[in-house]
Amino acid sequence: MARSIGALLAAVLMALHATPSQAQPSSPAPVVFDNVRIFDGTKLTAPMNVLVEGNKIATISAEPIPATDTATRIAGEGRTLMPGLIDAHWHTFMARPSMAMASTAPMTLITLMAGAEAEATLLRGFTSVRDLGGPSFGLKMAIDSGIVEGPRIWPSGAMISQTGGHGDFRMLHEVPATSNILSYPERIGMSAIVDSPDEVRKRTREQLLQGASQIKLTVGGGVSSPYGPLDTVQLSVAEIRAAVEAAANWGTYVTVHAYTPEAIRNAIEGGAKVIDHGQLADEATAKLMADTGTWWSLQPFLADEMANAQPDPAGQARAAEVRAGTDNAYRLARKFGVKVAFGTDILFDGALAARQAEQLQRMTRWYTPAEILKMATADNAALLALSDRRNPYPGKLGVVEAGALADLLLVDGDPTTDISLLSDASKNLLVIMKDGRIVKNALPAS
Ligand SMILES: [Zn+2]
């Protein structure tokens, strides 16, 4: 008995730590993209030919790639080949269900919705996502082992929050907490509630045990959280440091949910490497982020028809305050040269999730299409690489280069002049490749 349980656990751990190439049953046949113009980070190149072998780009050449018996050939006909998109702030479990559903429906339903949403995410051209809170470990295993389609996931596991903090989703009747009795969101791995450096360490290590590639702390108020107002500072510097130390010992880093200058400063003092949101930052904080090399994972939250709906007036007021800061945040990031990542943070709205790529179009207020494309590919890949020894998919991402992992999109048209092409993936993304495998090919068979 003990032996069979041991074998079972070993199998689960193998799946947990498997890279896709190990997990996929057989490596895909070589693929040749003939006559494509490659997005090189700033512009489209002259026509090129690209050979993909296994899960990597093997050759990029202006010369034709010789015919072989086994290779699948894709006639690019001068179309654009670009890296797969990356969303640096995504919630695989919270994007599609409504908030009421997420907190009341059976977990089996929420999990199946997350699986369906993962496939939809990949078919929108997002080949990688950084999951910033939610029980995504099993979904990641299912995707990596080919059970369901979906993007590569960099999981944080539960978001770690103090009592009353942004990740505290308990009902009022559950307070005061009875020691050792976990609330529903804690039991399912949506959030973890901590109130001392020791508790932070324990919950951090629990996420790392399950395969977290980075740790997410919430260090200030938020929009969708009912208790801690936006201005509150959450977790002490000592508590943040406890997570940073535990993550660093495991070879990775801490990313934080924060809006205000006070929360951002505390996080940086505690050793966090990425600020998520930060819409209420001021000049001094933006400069501090630049000086310390801290990443700014910003979302284009705006008061337009794509804004996440808030169920009550207090939530609407919080959302309005944050959205009013978005324009200033992007301007400050550019002024001080802060490293900026692109993320959407779409929550509890399947219709909005379906419009994930339209968020790129919103960024044209501040950036050129080429700058936006680079941010959502090469720059976001550099952010993902912060996971260092805990990076679940070692290798180069976000670029079309020999030796890089083959996550590729064949776009009908030139997204460096019209980024809205990416908003209609079903029409304009003719081929989607992830890890060297063709996920979608809408070109007529030749
Ligand atoms: Zn989020």
Coordinates of C-alpha atoms and ligand atoms in Angstrom, one line a residue:
M1 CA 0.0 0.0 0.0
A2 CA 2.7 2.5 1.1
R3 CA 4.6 1.6 -2.1
S4 CA 1.6 2.3 -4.4
I5 CA 0.9 5.6 -2.7
G6 CA 4.6 6.5 -3.1
A7 CA 4.4 5.7 -6.8
L8 CA 1.3 7.7 -7.2
L9 CA 2.8 10.7 -5.5
A10 CA 5.9 10.4 -7.6
A11 CA 3.8 10.3 -10.8
V12 CA 1.9 13.5 -9.7
L13 CA 5.2 15.2 -8.9
M14 CA 6.6 14.2 -12.2
A15 CA 3.6 15.8 -13.9
L16 CA 3.9 18.8 -11.7
H17 CA 7.5 19.4 -12.7
A18 CA 7.4 18.2 -16.3
T19 CA 8.1 20.6 -19.0
P20 CA 5.7 20.4 -21.9
S21 CA 8.3 18.7 -24.1
Q22 CA 8.7 16.0 -21.5
A23 CA 5.0 15.7 -20.9
Q24 CA 3.8 15.7 -24.5
P25 CA 3.6 12.1 -25.7
S26 CA 5.6 12.6 -28.9
S27 CA 7.5 15.6 -30.3
P28 CA 5.7 17.2 -33.2
A29 CA 6.9 16.9 -36.8
P30 CA 9.0 19.8 -38.1
V31 CA 7.1 22.8 -39.4
V32 CA 8.3 25.2 -42.1
F33 CA 6.8 28.7 -42.4
D34 CA 7.6 29.8 -46.0
N35 CA 7.7 33.5 -46.9
V36 CA 6.9 35.3 -43.7
R37 CA 7.8 38.8 -42.5
I38 CA 8.9 38.5 -38.9
F39 CA 8.2 41.0 -36.1
D40 CA 11.7 41.5 -34.7
G41 CA 10.7 43.7 -31.7
T42 CA 10.6 47.0 -33.7
K43 CA 9.4 46.3 -37.2
L44 CA 8.7 43.6 -39.8
T45 CA 11.7 42.0 -41.6
A46 CA 12.0 41.3 -45.3
P47 CA 10.5 37.9 -46.2
M48 CA 12.1 35.0 -44.4
N49 CA 11.6 31.2 -44.0
V50 CA 11.4 29.7 -40.6
L51 CA 12.0 26.0 -39.6
V52 CA 10.6 24.7 -36.3
E53 CA 12.0 21.5 -35.0
G54 CA 10.7 19.9 -31.8
N55 CA 9.6 22.8 -29.6
K56 CA 12.1 25.3 -30.8
I57 CA 12.8 27.6 -33.7
A58 CA 15.8 25.9 -35.5
T59 CA 16.5 28.1 -38.5
I60 CA 15.5 31.5 -39.8
S61 CA 16.8 32.1 -43.3
A62 CA 16.2 34.3 -46.4
E63 CA 17.1 31.2 -48.4
P64 CA 14.3 28.6 -49.1
I65 CA 14.3 25.7 -46.6
P66 CA 14.7 22.5 -48.5
A67 CA 11.8 20.1 -48.7
T68 CA 11.7 17.1 -46.4
D69 CA 9.3 14.1 -46.2
T70 CA 8.1 14.9 -42.7
A71 CA 7.8 18.6 -42.4
T72 CA 4.5 20.4 -42.4
R73 CA 4.7 23.5 -44.7
I74 CA 2.8 26.7 -44.1
A75 CA 2.6 29.1 -47.0
G76 CA 3.0 32.5 -45.3
E77 CA 2.6 34.5 -48.5
G78 CA 4.3 37.5 -47.0
R79 CA 2.1 37.5 -43.9
T80 CA 3.4 38.4 -40.4
L81 CA 5.0 35.9 -38.1
M82 CA 5.2 37.1 -34.5
P83 CA 5.8 35.6 -31.0
G84 CA 2.8 34.4 -29.1
L85 CA 1.2 37.0 -26.8
I86 CA 1.8 37.0 -23.0
D87 CA -0.6 38.3 -20.4
A88 CA 1.4 39.2 -17.3
H89 CA -1.6 39.6 -15.0
W90 CA -4.2 36.9 -15.6
H91 CA -6.5 34.8 -13.4
T92 CA -7.2 31.5 -15.1
F93 CA -9.9 30.7 -12.5
M94 CA -11.5 34.1 -12.1
A95 CA -11.7 35.4 -15.6
R96 CA -14.9 33.6 -16.8
P97 CA -17.3 33.0 -13.8
S98 CA -19.2 35.9 -12.2
M99 CA -18.1 36.8 -8.7
A100 CA -21.3 35.3 -7.3
M101 CA -20.6 32.1 -9.2
A102 CA -17.0 31.9 -8.2
S103 CA -17.9 32.0 -4.6
T104 CA -20.9 29.7 -4.6
A105 CA -20.8 27.2 -7.5
P106 CA -19.2 23.7 -7.1
M107 CA -15.4 23.8 -7.6
T108 CA -15.8 21.2 -10.3
L109 CA -17.8 23.6 -12.4
I110 CA -15.4 26.5 -11.8
T111 CA -12.5 24.2 -12.8
L112 CA -14.2 23.1 -16.0
M113 CA -14.9 26.8 -16.8
A114 CA -11.2 27.5 -16.2
G115 CA -10.3 24.7 -18.6
A116 CA -12.7 26.0 -21.3
E117 CA -11.4 29.6 -20.8
A118 CA -7.7 28.3 -21.0
E119 CA -8.4 26.9 -24.5
A120 CA -10.2 30.2 -25.5
T121 CA -7.2 32.2 -24.1
L122 CA -4.8 30.2 -26.3
L123 CA -7.0 30.6 -29.4
R124 CA -6.9 34.4 -28.8
G125 CA -3.1 34.1 -29.4
F126 CA -2.0 34.2 -25.7
T127 CA 0.5 31.4 -25.5
S128 CA 1.6 32.3 -22.0
V129 CA 0.0 33.8 -18.9
R130 CA 1.2 34.7 -15.4
D131 CA -1.6 33.7 -13.1
L132 CA -1.8 36.1 -10.2
G133 CA -4.1 34.3 -7.8
G134 CA -6.2 31.2 -7.9
P135 CA -5.9 27.4 -7.8
S136 CA -4.2 27.0 -11.2
F137 CA -1.7 24.2 -10.4
G138 CA -3.9 21.4 -11.6
L139 CA -5.0 23.2 -14.7
K140 CA -1.4 23.8 -15.5
M141 CA -0.7 20.1 -15.2
A142 CA -3.6 19.3 -17.4
I143 CA -2.4 21.7 -20.1
D144 CA 1.2 20.6 -19.9
S145 CA 0.2 16.9 -20.2
G146 CA -2.1 17.6 -23.2
I147 CA -5.4 16.8 -21.4
V148 CA -6.8 20.3 -22.2
E149 CA -5.6 23.1 -24.5
G150 CA -4.3 26.2 -22.9
P151 CA -1.4 28.6 -22.5
R152 CA 1.7 28.1 -20.6
I153 CA 0.9 29.1 -17.0
W154 CA 3.2 30.7 -14.5
P155 CA 1.2 30.0 -11.3
S156 CA 1.3 32.0 -8.1
G157 CA -1.2 29.8 -6.4
A158 CA -3.2 31.5 -3.6
M159 CA -2.8 35.2 -3.3
I160 CA -1.4 36.0 0.2
S161 CA -3.3 38.6 2.1
Q162 CA -3.7 39.9 5.7
T163 CA -7.0 39.8 7.6
G164 CA -9.2 42.4 5.9
G165 CA -6.8 42.7 3.0
H166 CA -7.5 42.6 -0.7
G167 CA -7.4 38.8 -0.7
D168 CA -9.8 38.3 2.2
F169 CA -13.1 37.2 0.7
R170 CA -14.7 35.9 3.9
M171 CA -18.3 36.7 4.8
L172 CA -18.8 39.0 7.7
H173 CA -20.4 36.2 9.7
E174 CA -17.1 34.3 9.5
V175 CA -15.3 36.9 11.6
P176 CA -13.7 36.5 14.1
A177 CA -11.8 33.7 12.7
T178 CA -11.5 30.5 14.7
S179 CA -7.9 29.5 14.7
N180 CA -7.1 26.6 12.3
I181 CA -10.5 26.7 10.5
L182 CA -10.0 27.9 7.0
S183 CA -12.6 29.9 5.0
Y184 CA -13.8 28.5 1.6
P185 CA -11.5 30.7 -0.5
E186 CA -8.5 29.5 1.5
R187 CA -9.5 25.8 1.3
I188 CA -9.7 25.9 -2.5
G189 CA -6.4 27.8 -2.8
M190 CA -7.8 31.2 -4.0
S191 CA -6.3 33.1 -1.2
A192 CA -4.4 32.7 2.0
I193 CA -4.9 34.9 5.1
V194 CA -1.8 35.7 7.2
D195 CA -1.1 38.0 10.1
S196 CA 2.5 37.6 11.0
P197 CA 5.9 36.9 9.3
D198 CA 5.7 33.3 10.4
E199 CA 2.3 32.8 8.8
V200 CA 3.5 34.5 5.6
R201 CA 6.5 32.2 5.5
K202 CA 4.2 29.1 6.0
R203 CA 1.7 30.1 3.3
T204 CA 4.5 31.2 0.9
R205 CA 6.2 27.8 1.3
E206 CA 2.9 26.0 0.8
Q207 CA 2.5 27.7 -2.6
L208 CA 6.1 26.9 -3.5
L209 CA 5.6 23.3 -2.5
Q210 CA 2.7 23.1 -5.0
G211 CA 4.8 24.5 -7.8
A212 CA 4.4 28.3 -7.6
S213 CA 6.7 30.1 -10.1
Q214 CA 6.4 33.3 -8.1
I215 CA 4.6 34.5 -5.0
K216 CA 1.7 37.1 -5.1
L217 CA 1.2 39.3 -2.0
T218 CA -1.6 41.9 -1.7
V219 CA 0.0 44.9 0.1
G220 CA -2.8 47.5 -0.2
G221 CA -6.5 48.0 -0.9
G222 CA -8.1 47.0 -4.2
V223 CA -11.1 47.5 -6.4
S224 CA -12.9 44.1 -6.1
S225 CA -12.2 43.7 -2.4
P226 CA -15.0 44.6 0.1
Y227 CA -13.0 45.4 3.2
G228 CA -9.7 47.2 3.1
P229 CA -10.2 50.7 1.5
L230 CA -7.8 51.6 -1.4
D231 CA -5.7 53.9 0.9
T232 CA -4.9 51.1 3.4
V233 CA -1.4 49.7 3.7
Q234 CA -1.5 46.0 4.1
L235 CA 1.2 43.7 5.4
S236 CA 4.2 45.1 7.3
V237 CA 7.6 45.4 5.7
A238 CA 8.7 42.5 8.0
E239 CA 5.8 40.3 6.6
I240 CA 6.7 41.2 3.0
R241 CA 10.4 40.4 3.8
A242 CA 9.4 37.0 5.1
A243 CA 7.8 36.1 1.8
V244 CA 10.7 37.6 -0.2
E245 CA 13.2 35.5 1.8
A246 CA 11.2 32.3 1.4
A247 CA 10.7 32.9 -2.3
A248 CA 14.4 33.8 -2.8
N249 CA 15.5 30.6 -1.0
W250 CA 13.4 28.7 -3.5
G251 CA 15.0 30.6 -6.4
T252 CA 12.1 33.0 -7.3
Y253 CA 10.5 36.3 -6.4
V254 CA 7.5 38.2 -5.0
T255 CA 5.1 40.3 -7.0
V256 CA 2.6 42.5 -5.2
H257 CA -0.8 44.0 -5.7
A258 CA -0.5 47.7 -4.8
Y259 CA -2.0 51.0 -5.9
T260 CA -0.7 53.7 -3.6
P261 CA 2.7 55.3 -3.1
E262 CA 2.8 54.0 0.5
A263 CA 2.0 50.4 -0.5
I264 CA 4.5 50.5 -3.3
R265 CA 7.3 51.9 -1.1
N266 CA 6.7 49.2 1.5
A267 CA 6.8 46.5 -1.1
I268 CA 10.1 47.7 -2.6
E269 CA 11.6 48.1 0.9
G270 CA 10.5 44.5 1.6
G271 CA 12.3 43.3 -1.5
A272 CA 9.4 42.7 -4.0
K273 CA 10.5 42.8 -7.6
V274 CA 7.2 43.6 -9.4
I275 CA 4.4 46.1 -8.6
D276 CA 1.1 45.0 -10.1
H277 CA -1.3 47.9 -10.8
G278 CA 0.3 51.0 -9.2
Q279 CA -2.2 53.4 -10.9
L280 CA -2.1 55.8 -7.9
A281 CA 1.7 56.1 -7.9
D282 CA 3.3 59.6 -7.7
E283 CA 6.5 61.0 -9.3
A284 CA 8.7 60.0 -6.3
T285 CA 7.4 56.4 -6.3
A286 CA 7.8 56.0 -10.1
K287 CA 11.4 57.3 -9.7
L288 CA 12.0 54.8 -6.9
M289 CA 10.7 52.0 -9.1
A290 CA 13.1 53.0 -11.9
D291 CA 16.1 53.5 -9.6
T292 CA 15.6 50.0 -8.0
G293 CA 14.9 48.2 -11.3
T294 CA 11.4 47.3 -10.0
W295 CA 9.0 46.1 -12.8
W296 CA 5.7 47.9 -13.2
S297 CA 3.0 45.4 -14.3
L298 CA 0.4 47.9 -15.5
Q299 CA -3.1 47.4 -16.8
P300 CA -4.9 49.8 -19.1
F301 CA -7.9 50.3 -16.7
L302 CA -10.1 53.0 -18.2
A303 CA -13.6 54.2 -17.7
D304 CA -14.9 53.0 -21.0
E305 CA -17.3 50.2 -22.1
M306 CA -14.6 47.6 -21.5
A307 CA -14.3 48.5 -17.8
N308 CA -14.9 45.7 -15.4
A309 CA -18.4 46.2 -13.9
Q310 CA -18.6 46.7 -10.1
P311 CA -21.6 45.4 -8.3
D312 CA -22.0 48.2 -5.7
P313 CA -21.5 52.0 -5.4
A314 CA -18.5 51.6 -3.1
G315 CA -16.8 49.3 -5.7
Q316 CA -17.7 51.8 -8.5
A317 CA -16.1 54.6 -6.5
R318 CA -12.9 52.6 -6.0
A319 CA -12.8 51.6 -9.7
A320 CA -13.3 55.3 -10.7
E321 CA -10.4 56.4 -8.5
V322 CA -8.0 53.8 -10.0
R323 CA -9.1 54.4 -13.6
A324 CA -8.5 58.1 -13.1
G325 CA -4.9 57.3 -12.3
T326 CA -4.1 55.1 -15.3
D327 CA -3.1 57.8 -17.7
N328 CA -0.8 59.4 -15.2
A329 CA 0.8 56.0 -14.4
Y330 CA 1.7 55.2 -18.0
R331 CA 3.1 58.8 -18.4
L332 CA 5.2 58.4 -15.2
A333 CA 6.5 55.0 -16.3
R334 CA 7.7 56.4 -19.6
K335 CA 9.1 59.6 -18.0
F336 CA 11.3 57.7 -15.6
G337 CA 12.0 54.7 -17.8
V338 CA 10.4 52.1 -15.5
K339 CA 10.3 48.5 -17.0
V340 CA 6.6 48.1 -17.9
A341 CA 4.8 44.8 -18.4
F342 CA 1.4 44.4 -20.1
G343 CA -1.4 42.6 -18.3
T344 CA -5.2 42.7 -18.4
D345 CA -6.4 41.4 -15.0
I346 CA -9.9 40.6 -16.4
L347 CA -12.1 39.4 -13.6
F348 CA -15.5 37.7 -13.3
D349 CA -16.7 38.5 -16.8
G350 CA -16.5 35.9 -19.6
A351 CA -17.6 38.4 -22.3
L352 CA -14.7 40.7 -21.3
A353 CA -12.3 37.8 -21.2
A354 CA -13.3 37.0 -24.8
R355 CA -12.0 40.6 -25.6
Q356 CA -8.7 40.1 -23.9
A357 CA -6.6 41.1 -26.9
E358 CA -8.6 44.3 -27.4
Q359 CA -6.7 45.6 -24.3
L360 CA -3.7 45.9 -26.6
Q361 CA -5.6 48.3 -28.8
R362 CA -6.4 50.5 -25.7
M363 CA -2.7 50.9 -25.1
T364 CA -2.3 53.0 -28.3
R365 CA -3.1 56.0 -26.1
W366 CA 0.5 55.8 -24.8
Y367 CA 2.5 53.6 -27.2
T368 CA 3.0 52.8 -30.9
P369 CA 1.6 49.4 -32.0
A370 CA 5.2 48.1 -32.3
E371 CA 6.0 49.2 -28.7
I372 CA 2.8 47.4 -27.5
L373 CA 3.6 44.2 -29.4
K374 CA 7.1 44.2 -27.9
M375 CA 5.7 44.8 -24.4
A376 CA 3.2 41.9 -24.8
T377 CA 6.0 39.6 -26.1
A378 CA 9.7 40.2 -25.4
D379 CA 9.3 42.5 -22.4
N380 CA 6.7 40.3 -20.7
A381 CA 9.0 37.3 -21.4
A382 CA 11.8 39.1 -19.5
L383 CA 9.3 39.6 -16.6
L384 CA 8.5 35.9 -16.7
A385 CA 12.2 35.0 -16.6
L386 CA 12.3 36.6 -13.1
S387 CA 11.0 33.2 -11.9
D388 CA 14.6 32.1 -12.5
R389 CA 15.2 28.6 -11.0
R390 CA 11.4 28.1 -10.7
N391 CA 10.7 29.1 -14.3
P392 CA 8.5 26.2 -15.4
Y393 CA 9.4 26.6 -19.1
P394 CA 13.1 27.4 -19.3
G395 CA 14.1 28.7 -22.7
K396 CA 13.7 32.0 -24.6
L397 CA 10.2 33.3 -25.2
G398 CA 8.7 36.4 -26.7
V399 CA 11.0 36.5 -29.7
V400 CA 11.2 34.9 -33.1
E401 CA 14.9 33.8 -33.1
A402 CA 16.8 30.6 -33.8
G403 CA 16.9 28.7 -30.5
A404 CA 13.8 30.3 -29.0
L405 CA 10.8 28.3 -27.9
A406 CA 8.3 28.0 -30.8
D407 CA 5.3 30.0 -29.6
L408 CA 4.2 31.7 -32.9
L409 CA 1.3 33.5 -34.5
L410 CA 0.8 33.9 -38.2
V411 CA -1.2 37.1 -38.6
D412 CA -3.1 38.1 -41.7
G413 CA -1.9 41.6 -42.1
D414 CA 0.6 43.9 -40.4
P415 CA -0.1 44.5 -36.6
T416 CA 2.7 47.0 -36.4
T417 CA 0.4 49.4 -38.4
D418 CA -2.9 48.1 -37.2
I419 CA -2.9 46.4 -33.8
S420 CA -6.7 45.9 -33.9
L421 CA -6.0 42.9 -36.2
L422 CA -5.2 40.9 -33.0
S423 CA -8.7 41.7 -31.5
D424 CA -10.3 39.4 -34.0
A425 CA -8.3 36.2 -33.6
S426 CA -10.8 33.9 -35.2
K427 CA -10.4 35.9 -38.5
N428 CA -6.8 37.2 -38.4
L429 CA -4.7 34.6 -36.5
L430 CA -4.4 32.0 -39.2
V431 CA -1.9 29.8 -37.4
I432 CA -1.3 29.5 -33.7
M433 CA 1.7 27.4 -32.6
K434 CA 2.6 26.6 -29.0
D435 CA 5.7 24.8 -28.0
G436 CA 6.3 23.7 -31.6
R437 CA 2.9 22.2 -32.0
I438 CA 0.2 23.7 -34.3
V439 CA -2.8 24.4 -32.2
K440 CA -4.8 26.2 -35.0
N441 CA -4.2 26.2 -38.8
A442 CA -6.9 28.1 -40.7
L443 CA -5.0 28.2 -44.0
P444 CA -6.4 26.0 -46.8
A445 CA -4.5 22.8 -47.2
S446 CA -1.9 23.1 -50.0
Ligands
ZN1 ZN -5.4 40.6 -10.4

